PDB file of C-alpha atoms (C1' of nucleotides) in Angstrom:
ATOM      1  CA  UNK A 956     -34.667  -3.556  85.278  1.00  0.00           C
ATOM      2  CA  UNK A 957     -33.620  -2.742  81.755  1.00  0.00           C
ATOM      3  CA  UNK A 958     -36.256  -1.352  79.363  1.00  0.00           C
ATOM      4  CA  UNK A 959     -37.765  -3.193  76.368  1.00  0.00           C
ATOM      5  CA  UNK A 960     -35.451  -1.377  73.770  1.00  0.00           C
ATOM      6  CA  UNK A 961     -32.393  -2.200  75.704  1.00  0.00           C
ATOM      7  CA  UNK A 962     -33.484  -5.789  75.780  1.00  0.00           C
ATOM      8  CA  UNK A 963     -34.078  -5.767  72.034  1.00  0.00           C
ATOM      9  CA  UNK A 964     -30.529  -4.172  71.486  1.00  0.00           C
ATOM     10  CA  UNK A 965     -28.840  -6.779  73.768  1.00  0.00           C
ATOM     11  CA  UNK A 966     -30.539  -9.451  71.825  1.00  0.00           C
ATOM     12  CA  UNK A 967     -29.554  -8.184  68.485  1.00  0.00           C
ATOM     13  CA  UNK A 968     -25.892  -7.870  69.520  1.00  0.00           C
ATOM     14  CA  UNK A 969     -25.850 -11.237  71.027  1.00  0.00           C
ATOM     15  CA  UNK A 970     -27.304 -12.634  67.809  1.00  0.00           C
ATOM     16  CA  UNK A 971     -24.734 -10.961  65.766  1.00  0.00           C
ATOM     17  CA  UNK A 972     -21.846 -12.121  67.811  1.00  0.00           C
ATOM     18  CA  UNK A 973     -18.360 -10.966  66.502  1.00  0.00           C
ATOM     19  CA  UNK A 974     -20.146  -8.873  63.847  1.00  0.00           C
ATOM     20  CA  UNK A 975     -22.151  -6.601  66.332  1.00  0.00           C
ATOM     21  CA  UNK A 976     -21.516  -2.985  65.574  1.00  0.00           C
ATOM     22  CA  UNK A 977     -23.799   0.053  65.239  1.00  0.00           C
ATOM     23  CA  UNK A 978     -25.036  -0.466  61.757  1.00  0.00           C
ATOM     24  CA  UNK A 979     -25.374  -4.155  61.721  1.00  0.00           C
ATOM     25  CA  UNK A 980     -27.139  -3.961  65.048  1.00  0.00           C
ATOM     26  CA  UNK A 981     -29.584  -1.444  63.598  1.00  0.00           C
ATOM     27  CA  UNK A 982     -30.230  -3.803  60.575  1.00  0.00           C
ATOM     28  CA  UNK A 983     -30.730  -6.758  62.933  1.00  0.00           C
ATOM     29  CA  UNK A 984     -33.340  -4.902  65.049  1.00  0.00           C
ATOM     30  CA  UNK A 985     -35.134  -3.568  62.042  1.00  0.00           C
ATOM     31  CA  UNK A 986     -35.453  -7.148  60.550  1.00  0.00           C
ATOM     32  CA  UNK A 987     -36.378  -8.740  63.975  1.00  0.00           C
ATOM     33  CA  UNK A 988     -38.926  -6.340  65.078  1.00  0.00           C
ATOM     34  CA  UNK A 989     -40.168  -5.207  61.658  1.00  0.00           C
ATOM     35  CA  UNK A 990     -39.975  -1.605  62.991  1.00  0.00           C
ATOM     36  CA  UNK A 991     -37.667   1.187  62.191  1.00  0.00           C
ATOM     37  CA  UNK A 992     -34.688   1.933  64.496  1.00  0.00           C
ATOM     38  CA  UNK A 993     -33.449   5.480  64.510  1.00  0.00           C
ATOM     39  CA  UNK A 994     -29.819   6.430  64.857  1.00  0.00           C
ATOM     40  CA  UNK A 995     -30.577   8.310  68.039  1.00  0.00           C
ATOM     41  CA  UNK A 996     -32.345   5.388  69.861  1.00  0.00           C
ATOM     42  CA  UNK A 997     -29.318   3.088  68.736  1.00  0.00           C
ATOM     43  CA  UNK A 998     -26.282   5.061  70.127  1.00  0.00           C
ATOM     44  CA  UNK A 999     -27.785   6.483  73.047  1.00  0.00           C
ATOM     45  CA  UNK A1000     -29.054   3.114  74.164  1.00  0.00           C
ATOM     46  CA  UNK A1001     -25.500   1.653  73.380  1.00  0.00           C
ATOM     47  CA  UNK A1002     -24.052   4.315  75.530  1.00  0.00           C
ATOM     48  CA  UNK A1003     -26.358   3.658  78.421  1.00  0.00           C
ATOM     49  CA  UNK A1004     -25.872  -0.033  78.353  1.00  0.00           C
ATOM     50  CA  UNK A1005     -22.153   0.460  78.299  1.00  0.00           C
ATOM     51  CA  UNK A1006     -22.255   2.893  81.185  1.00  0.00           C
ATOM     52  CA  UNK A1007     -24.239   0.289  83.097  1.00  0.00           C
ATOM     53  CA  UNK A1008     -21.706  -2.252  82.362  1.00  0.00           C
ATOM     54  CA  UNK A1009     -23.991  -4.557  80.292  1.00  0.00           C
ATOM     55  CA  UNK A1010     -21.916  -4.165  76.945  1.00  0.00           C
ATOM     56  CA  UNK A1011     -18.375  -3.353  76.204  1.00  0.00           C
ATOM     57  CA  UNK A1012     -17.367  -1.474  72.973  1.00  0.00           C
ATOM     58  CA  UNK A1013     -14.159  -0.836  71.180  1.00  0.00           C
ATOM     59  CA  UNK A1014     -13.118   0.522  67.765  1.00  0.00           C
ATOM     60  CA  UNK A1015     -12.746  -2.163  65.236  1.00  0.00           C
ATOM     61  CA  UNK A1016      -9.615  -2.520  63.102  1.00  0.00           C
ATOM     62  CA  UNK A1017      -9.290  -1.329  59.554  1.00  0.00           C
ATOM     63  CA  UNK A1018     -11.151  -4.013  58.087  1.00  0.00           C
ATOM     64  CA  UNK A1019     -13.206  -1.632  55.827  1.00  0.00           C
ATOM     65  CA  UNK A1020     -12.527  -2.164  52.126  1.00  0.00           C
ATOM     66  CA  UNK A1021     -14.230   0.894  50.655  1.00  0.00           C
ATOM     67  CA  UNK A1022     -13.970   3.991  52.792  1.00  0.00           C
ATOM     68  CA  UNK A1023     -15.820   4.643  55.882  1.00  0.00           C
ATOM     69  CA  UNK A1024     -15.261   5.299  59.586  1.00  0.00           C
ATOM     70  CA  UNK A1025     -14.152   2.407  61.690  1.00  0.00           C
ATOM     71  CA  UNK A1026     -16.718   0.479  63.337  1.00  0.00           C
ATOM     72  CA  UNK A1027     -17.608   0.439  67.178  1.00  0.00           C
ATOM     73  CA  UNK A1028     -17.819  -3.006  67.909  1.00  0.00           C
ATOM     74  CA  UNK A1029     -20.097  -4.365  70.734  1.00  0.00           C
ATOM     75  CA  UNK A1030     -20.321  -7.250  72.993  1.00  0.00           C
ATOM     76  CA  UNK A1031     -22.425  -8.272  75.807  1.00  0.00           C
ATOM     77  CA  UNK A1032     -20.809  -8.582  79.193  1.00  0.00           C
ATOM     78  CA  UNK A1033     -21.741 -11.388  81.628  1.00  0.00           C
ATOM     79  CA  UNK A1034     -23.873  -8.792  83.317  1.00  0.00           C
ATOM     80  CA  UNK A1035     -25.451  -8.048  80.077  1.00  0.00           C
ATOM     81  CA  UNK A1036     -26.352 -11.730  79.425  1.00  0.00           C
ATOM     82  CA  UNK A1037     -27.839 -11.798  82.968  1.00  0.00           C
ATOM     83  CA  UNK A1038     -29.803  -8.600  82.557  1.00  0.00           C
ATOM     84  CA  UNK A1039     -31.304  -9.944  79.292  1.00  0.00           C
ATOM     85  CA  UNK A1040     -32.198 -13.259  80.832  1.00  0.00           C
ATOM     86  CA  UNK A1041     -33.779 -11.696  83.701  1.00  0.00           C
ATOM     87  CA  UNK A1042     -35.951  -9.596  81.446  1.00  0.00           C
ATOM     88  CA  UNK A1043     -37.011 -12.494  79.427  1.00  0.00           C
ATOM     89  CA  UNK A1044     -37.801 -14.670  82.421  1.00  0.00           C
ATOM     90  CA  UNK A1045     -39.825 -11.775  84.048  1.00  0.00           C
ATOM     91  CA  UNK A1046     -41.886 -11.559  80.967  1.00  0.00           C
ATOM     92  CA  UNK A1047     -42.354 -15.112  80.671  1.00  0.00           C
ATOM     93  CA  UNK A1048     -43.278 -15.619  84.377  1.00  0.00           C
ATOM     94  CA  UNK A1049     -45.954 -12.765  84.250  1.00  0.00           C
ATOM     95  CA  UNK A1050     -47.322 -14.180  81.023  1.00  0.00           C
ATOM     96  CA  UNK A1051     -47.810 -17.720  82.254  1.00  0.00           C
ATOM     97  CA  UNK A1052     -51.504 -17.795  81.987  1.00  0.00           C
ATOM     98  CA  UNK A1053     -52.226 -14.957  79.701  1.00  0.00           C
ATOM     99  CA  UNK A1054     -54.549 -15.900  76.718  1.00  0.00           C
ATOM    100  CA  UNK A1055     -52.143 -14.197  74.259  1.00  0.00           C
ATOM    101  CA  UNK A1056     -49.295 -16.276  75.408  1.00  0.00           C
ATOM    102  CA  UNK A1057     -50.869 -19.793  75.088  1.00  0.00           C
ATOM    103  CA  UNK A1058     -48.928 -22.240  73.040  1.00  0.00           C
ATOM    104  CA  UNK A1059     -49.373 -25.758  71.969  1.00  0.00           C
ATOM    105  CA  UNK A1060     -49.878 -28.180  74.864  1.00  0.00           C
ATOM    106  CA  UNK A1061     -50.157 -25.312  77.391  1.00  0.00           C
ATOM    107  CA  UNK A1062     -52.868 -24.739  79.676  1.00  0.00           C
ATOM    108  CA  UNK A1063     -56.643 -25.226  79.732  1.00  0.00           C
ATOM    109  CA  UNK A1064     -57.499 -23.668  76.429  1.00  0.00           C
TER     110      UNK A1064
ATOM    111  CA  UNK B 507     -45.506   0.406  72.009  1.00  0.00           C
ATOM    112  CA  UNK B 508     -46.366  -0.161  75.524  1.00  0.00           C
ATOM    113  CA  UNK B 509     -43.810  -0.223  78.175  1.00  0.00           C
ATOM    114  CA  UNK B 510     -42.849  -3.175  80.276  1.00  0.00           C
ATOM    115  CA  UNK B 511     -44.715  -2.203  83.291  1.00  0.00           C
ATOM    116  CA  UNK B 512     -47.797  -1.403  81.250  1.00  0.00           C
ATOM    117  CA  UNK B 513     -47.645  -4.896  79.913  1.00  0.00           C
ATOM    118  CA  UNK B 514     -47.259  -6.416  83.433  1.00  0.00           C
ATOM    119  CA  UNK B 515     -50.211  -4.451  84.586  1.00  0.00           C
ATOM    120  CA  UNK B 516     -52.305  -5.384  81.854  1.00  0.00           C
ATOM    121  CA  UNK B 517     -51.487  -9.015  82.295  1.00  0.00           C
ATOM    122  CA  UNK B 518     -52.410  -8.887  85.884  1.00  0.00           C
ATOM    123  CA  UNK B 519     -55.667  -7.264  85.322  1.00  0.00           C
ATOM    124  CA  UNK B 520     -56.430  -9.891  82.696  1.00  0.00           C
ATOM    125  CA  UNK B 521     -55.504 -12.704  85.075  1.00  0.00           C
ATOM    126  CA  UNK B 522     -57.921 -11.192  87.673  1.00  0.00           C
ATOM    127  CA  UNK B 523     -60.906 -10.888  85.433  1.00  0.00           C
ATOM    128  CA  UNK B 524     -63.957  -9.590  87.232  1.00  0.00           C
ATOM    129  CA  UNK B 525     -61.888  -8.888  90.319  1.00  0.00           C
ATOM    130  CA  UNK B 526     -59.407  -6.533  88.868  1.00  0.00           C
ATOM    131  CA  UNK B 527     -59.224  -3.351  90.831  1.00  0.00           C
ATOM    132  CA  UNK B 528     -56.180  -1.260  92.146  1.00  0.00           C
ATOM    133  CA  UNK B 529     -55.419  -3.295  95.295  1.00  0.00           C
ATOM    134  CA  UNK B 530     -55.943  -6.684  93.791  1.00  0.00           C
ATOM    135  CA  UNK B 531     -53.768  -5.757  90.720  1.00  0.00           C
ATOM    136  CA  UNK B 532     -51.123  -4.776  92.932  1.00  0.00           C
ATOM    137  CA  UNK B 533     -50.966  -7.814  94.933  1.00  0.00           C
ATOM    138  CA  UNK B 534     -51.161  -9.875  91.675  1.00  0.00           C
ATOM    139  CA  UNK B 535     -48.170  -7.834  90.231  1.00  0.00           C
ATOM    140  CA  UNK B 536     -46.258  -8.365  93.392  1.00  0.00           C
ATOM    141  CA  UNK B 537     -46.953 -12.106  93.578  1.00  0.00           C
ATOM    142  CA  UNK B 538     -46.270 -12.584  89.841  1.00  0.00           C
ATOM    143  CA  UNK B 539     -43.044 -10.673  89.562  1.00  0.00           C
ATOM    144  CA  UNK B 540     -41.608 -11.134  93.055  1.00  0.00           C
ATOM    145  CA  UNK B 541     -40.948  -7.293  93.150  1.00  0.00           C
ATOM    146  CA  UNK B 542     -42.606  -4.400  94.894  1.00  0.00           C
ATOM    147  CA  UNK B 543     -45.226  -2.416  93.223  1.00  0.00           C
ATOM    148  CA  UNK B 544     -45.621   1.124  94.340  1.00  0.00           C
ATOM    149  CA  UNK B 545     -48.844   2.992  94.630  1.00  0.00           C
ATOM    150  CA  UNK B 546     -47.639   5.595  92.339  1.00  0.00           C
ATOM    151  CA  UNK B 547     -46.526   3.233  89.679  1.00  0.00           C
ATOM    152  CA  UNK B 548     -49.932   1.559  89.904  1.00  0.00           C
ATOM    153  CA  UNK B 549     -52.406   4.394  89.447  1.00  0.00           C
ATOM    154  CA  UNK B 550     -50.512   6.435  87.178  1.00  0.00           C
ATOM    155  CA  UNK B 551     -50.160   3.572  84.888  1.00  0.00           C
ATOM    156  CA  UNK B 552     -53.736   2.690  85.223  1.00  0.00           C
ATOM    157  CA  UNK B 553     -54.468   6.319  84.240  1.00  0.00           C
ATOM    158  CA  UNK B 554     -52.258   6.256  81.257  1.00  0.00           C
ATOM    159  CA  UNK B 555     -53.648   2.895  80.070  1.00  0.00           C
ATOM    160  CA  UNK B 556     -57.059   4.300  80.301  1.00  0.00           C
ATOM    161  CA  UNK B 557     -56.261   7.525  78.344  1.00  0.00           C
ATOM    162  CA  UNK B 558     -54.755   5.253  75.704  1.00  0.00           C
ATOM    163  CA  UNK B 559     -58.078   3.310  75.619  1.00  0.00           C
ATOM    164  CA  UNK B 560     -56.336   0.032  76.604  1.00  0.00           C
ATOM    165  CA  UNK B 561     -58.374  -0.368  79.773  1.00  0.00           C
ATOM    166  CA  UNK B 562     -61.776   0.913  81.062  1.00  0.00           C
ATOM    167  CA  UNK B 563     -62.419   1.565  84.603  1.00  0.00           C
ATOM    168  CA  UNK B 564     -65.511   2.357  86.727  1.00  0.00           C
ATOM    169  CA  UNK B 565     -66.435   2.570  90.443  1.00  0.00           C
ATOM    170  CA  UNK B 566     -67.522  -0.705  91.867  1.00  0.00           C
ATOM    171  CA  UNK B 567     -70.751  -1.199  93.779  1.00  0.00           C
ATOM    172  CA  UNK B 568     -71.123  -1.275  97.600  1.00  0.00           C
ATOM    173  CA  UNK B 569     -69.877  -4.778  97.943  1.00  0.00           C
ATOM    174  CA  UNK B 570     -67.485  -4.000 100.736  1.00  0.00           C
ATOM    175  CA  UNK B 571     -68.278  -5.450 103.995  1.00  0.00           C
ATOM    176  CA  UNK B 572     -66.175  -3.691 106.571  1.00  0.00           C
ATOM    177  CA  UNK B 573     -65.455   0.001 105.610  1.00  0.00           C
ATOM    178  CA  UNK B 574     -63.430   1.336 102.871  1.00  0.00           C
ATOM    179  CA  UNK B 575     -63.552   3.288  99.812  1.00  0.00           C
ATOM    180  CA  UNK B 576     -65.187   1.886  96.725  1.00  0.00           C
ATOM    181  CA  UNK B 577     -63.108   0.057  94.282  1.00  0.00           C
ATOM    182  CA  UNK B 578     -62.115   1.285  90.877  1.00  0.00           C
ATOM    183  CA  UNK B 579     -62.614  -1.757  88.744  1.00  0.00           C
ATOM    184  CA  UNK B 580     -60.327  -2.354  85.696  1.00  0.00           C
ATOM    185  CA  UNK B 581     -61.033  -4.212  82.650  1.00  0.00           C
ATOM    186  CA  UNK B 582     -59.212  -4.566  79.394  1.00  0.00           C
ATOM    187  CA  UNK B 583     -60.565  -3.370  76.201  1.00  0.00           C
ATOM    188  CA  UNK B 584     -59.997  -5.252  72.936  1.00  0.00           C
ATOM    189  CA  UNK B 585     -57.252  -2.555  72.219  1.00  0.00           C
ATOM    190  CA  UNK B 586     -55.685  -3.480  75.438  1.00  0.00           C
ATOM    191  CA  UNK B 587     -55.664  -7.191  74.538  1.00  0.00           C
ATOM    192  CA  UNK B 588     -54.145  -6.427  71.284  1.00  0.00           C
ATOM    193  CA  UNK B 589     -51.371  -4.219  72.728  1.00  0.00           C
ATOM    194  CA  UNK B 590     -50.511  -6.765  75.234  1.00  0.00           C
ATOM    195  CA  UNK B 591     -50.383  -9.592  72.576  1.00  0.00           C
ATOM    196  CA  UNK B 592     -48.215  -7.296  70.388  1.00  0.00           C
ATOM    197  CA  UNK B 593     -45.827  -6.592  73.218  1.00  0.00           C
ATOM    198  CA  UNK B 594     -45.577 -10.375  73.953  1.00  0.00           C
ATOM    199  CA  UNK B 595     -45.194 -11.458  70.413  1.00  0.00           C
ATOM    200  CA  UNK B 596     -42.418  -8.621  69.844  1.00  0.00           C
ATOM    201  CA  UNK B 597     -40.480 -10.055  72.648  1.00  0.00           C
ATOM    202  CA  UNK B 598     -41.084 -13.555  71.558  1.00  0.00           C
ATOM    203  CA  UNK B 599     -39.925 -12.784  67.970  1.00  0.00           C
ATOM    204  CA  UNK B 600     -36.799 -10.896  68.916  1.00  0.00           C
ATOM    205  CA  UNK B 601     -35.834 -13.598  71.453  1.00  0.00           C
ATOM    206  CA  UNK B 602     -36.236 -16.499  69.056  1.00  0.00           C
ATOM    207  CA  UNK B 603     -32.487 -17.472  68.949  1.00  0.00           C
ATOM    208  CA  UNK B 604     -31.381 -16.037  72.154  1.00  0.00           C
ATOM    209  CA  UNK B 605     -29.391 -18.270  74.280  1.00  0.00           C
ATOM    210  CA  UNK B 606     -31.314 -17.381  77.306  1.00  0.00           C
ATOM    211  CA  UNK B 607     -34.704 -18.183  75.486  1.00  0.00           C
ATOM    212  CA  UNK B 608     -34.023 -21.643  74.242  1.00  0.00           C
ATOM    213  CA  UNK B 609     -36.648 -24.145  74.953  1.00  0.00           C
ATOM    214  CA  UNK B 610     -37.320 -27.661  73.819  1.00  0.00           C
ATOM    215  CA  UNK B 611     -38.371 -28.301  70.254  1.00  0.00           C
ATOM    216  CA  UNK B 612     -38.031 -24.602  69.284  1.00  0.00           C
ATOM    217  CA  UNK B 613     -36.920 -24.155  65.662  1.00  0.00           C
ATOM    218  CA  UNK B 614     -37.354 -21.292  63.102  1.00  0.00           C
ATOM    219  CA  UNK B 615     -40.508 -22.610  61.662  1.00  0.00           C
TER     220      UNK B 615
ATOM    221  C1'  DT C 107      -8.245  18.563  47.738  1.00  0.00           C
ATOM    222  C1'  DT C 108     -12.706  17.169  46.924  1.00  0.00           C
ATOM    223  C1'  DA C 109     -16.364  13.947  46.497  1.00  0.00           C
ATOM    224  C1'  DT C 110     -18.107   9.751  48.198  1.00  0.00           C
ATOM    225  C1'  DT C 111     -18.981   6.244  51.352  1.00  0.00           C
ATOM    226  C1'  DA C 112     -19.656   4.162  55.698  1.00  0.00           C
ATOM    227  C1'  DC C 113     -20.180   4.920  60.233  1.00  0.00           C
ATOM    228  C1'  DT C 114     -20.697   7.271  64.904  1.00  0.00           C
ATOM    229  C1'  DA C 115     -22.036  11.183  68.061  1.00  0.00           C
ATOM    230  C1'  DT C 116     -25.084  14.688  70.218  1.00  0.00           C
ATOM    231  C1'  DC C 117     -29.248  17.285  71.357  1.00  0.00           C
ATOM    232  C1'  DA C 118     -33.758  18.030  72.994  1.00  0.00           C
ATOM    233  C1'  DC C 119     -37.718  16.329  74.104  1.00  0.00           C
ATOM    234  C1'  DA C 120     -41.374  12.810  74.741  1.00  0.00           C
ATOM    235  C1'  DA C 121     -42.919   8.618  76.973  1.00  0.00           C
ATOM    236  C1'  DT C 122     -42.673   5.729  80.873  1.00  0.00           C
ATOM    237  C1'  DG C 123     -41.383   4.068  85.490  1.00  0.00           C
ATOM    238  C1'  DC C 124     -41.812   4.861  90.271  1.00  0.00           C
ATOM    239  C1'  DA C 125     -41.381   6.571  95.504  1.00  0.00           C
ATOM    240  C1'  DA C 126     -43.384   9.609  98.764  1.00  0.00           C
ATOM    241  C1'  DT C 127     -47.172  11.741 100.287  1.00  0.00           C
ATOM    242  C1'  DA C 128     -51.842  13.212 100.484  1.00  0.00           C
ATOM    243  C1'  DC C 129     -56.710  12.440 100.125  1.00  0.00           C
ATOM    244  C1'  DA C 130     -61.501  10.069 100.130  1.00  0.00           C
ATOM    245  C1'  DA C 131     -65.234   7.196 101.428  1.00  0.00           C
ATOM    246  C1'  DA C 132     -67.567   3.504 103.988  1.00  0.00           C
ATOM    247  C1'  DT C 133     -68.223   1.347 108.524  1.00  0.00           C
ATOM    248  C1'  DG C 134     -68.880   0.848 113.517  1.00  0.00           C
ATOM    249  C1'  DA C 135     -68.349   2.148 118.286  1.00  0.00           C
ATOM    250  C1'  DT C 136     -69.377   5.625 121.474  1.00  0.00           C
TER     251       DT C 136
ATOM    252  C1'  DA D 206     -73.579  12.805 115.201  1.00  0.00           C
ATOM    253  C1'  DT D 207     -68.605  12.472 115.088  1.00  0.00           C
ATOM    254  C1'  DC D 208     -64.475  10.145 115.216  1.00  0.00           C
ATOM    255  C1'  DA D 209     -61.217   6.305 114.834  1.00  0.00           C
ATOM    256  C1'  DT D 210     -60.398   2.686 111.759  1.00  0.00           C
ATOM    257  C1'  DT D 211     -60.159   0.296 107.508  1.00  0.00           C
ATOM    258  C1'  DT D 212     -59.813   0.020 102.702  1.00  0.00           C
ATOM    259  C1'  DG D 213     -58.784   2.104  98.643  1.00  0.00           C
ATOM    260  C1'  DT D 214     -57.685   5.982  95.212  1.00  0.00           C
ATOM    261  C1'  DA D 215     -55.360  10.337  93.708  1.00  0.00           C
ATOM    262  C1'  DT D 216     -51.363  13.799  92.879  1.00  0.00           C
ATOM    263  C1'  DT D 217     -46.817  15.366  92.625  1.00  0.00           C
ATOM    264  C1'  DG D 218     -42.258  15.450  91.314  1.00  0.00           C
ATOM    265  C1'  DC D 219     -38.412  13.414  89.583  1.00  0.00           C
ATOM    266  C1'  DA D 220     -35.572   9.404  87.382  1.00  0.00           C
ATOM    267  C1'  DT D 221     -35.036   6.456  83.592  1.00  0.00           C
ATOM    268  C1'  DT D 222     -35.936   5.008  79.020  1.00  0.00           C
ATOM    269  C1'  DG D 223     -37.327   5.819  73.974  1.00  0.00           C
ATOM    270  C1'  DT D 224     -36.512   8.528  69.674  1.00  0.00           C
ATOM    271  C1'  DG D 225     -36.339  11.778  65.748  1.00  0.00           C
ATOM    272  C1'  DA D 226     -33.426  15.399  63.738  1.00  0.00           C
ATOM    273  C1'  DT D 227     -29.138  16.987  63.177  1.00  0.00           C
ATOM    274  C1'  DA D 228     -24.275  17.017  62.980  1.00  0.00           C
ATOM    275  C1'  DG D 229     -19.814  15.095  62.871  1.00  0.00           C
ATOM    276  C1'  DT D 230     -15.651  11.897  61.741  1.00  0.00           C
ATOM    277  C1'  DA D 231     -12.595   8.983  59.227  1.00  0.00           C
ATOM    278  C1'  DA D 232     -11.381   6.149  55.308  1.00  0.00           C
ATOM    279  C1'  DT D 233     -10.994   5.771  50.294  1.00  0.00           C
ATOM    280  C1'  DA D 234     -10.948   7.071  45.394  1.00  0.00           C
ATOM    281  C1'  DA D 235     -10.782  10.200  41.771  1.00  0.00           C
TER     282       DA D 235
END
DNA sequence: TTATTACTATCACAATGCAATACAAATGAT
DNA sequence: ATCATTTGTATTGCATTGTGATAGTAATAA
């Protein structure tokens, strides 16, 4: 099972589609979670996800317009999508009757 | 932030209410997740949750009928409920637009 | 050739997850 | 009483995941 931060990163990369790379993923995570994402957390997790085959990465072309190192693009593999779905479903399944998970039209109240 | 297994344990204990103790929590986890829950994972996590103030535990009375050590009862503290709610909300928020999380009638709102 | 900008990489340690193994207490039979 | 049985809990040691601090790399402009 992947960890929580790994899940967050996969989700952010998925949301960004073709624009997913280190910096944009970091911004996406910070905006989606409201919490800070450190550089170390970011790249070590990308590395770990890649070595597990859950994402692939490659160096982006020279699309930069004003200086700067080239981007390391990130994309989920089918296994990455599966792993994320599994994590999500596991949380949903476990939370089914939790008081903090009740939504409209759901359960006894 | 609590970890995924800590969340699962909090949820199981919450679901069991007054019947929450080591063995019953373990069974609840295994039935809710479909995965095995080892003894070590169980008690070390209970210890950690207690030291963080997310659960309280105490030794149950002599309600056993056929032998056996007394139970270590577990109950969520208000902080435990908050931590679980936070974890759940964080996952929900991040997953809002994920392809694997789409449900009916789910807009940005 | 140097300064600036945009980005990625590494390290070291903390927090969390987990299997294997050992230990404790209550009961009932002898 | 003491011993086997039953029901549960506790400890140890290591693997995995999370994260801040720090360093490094490459492109561009002046």
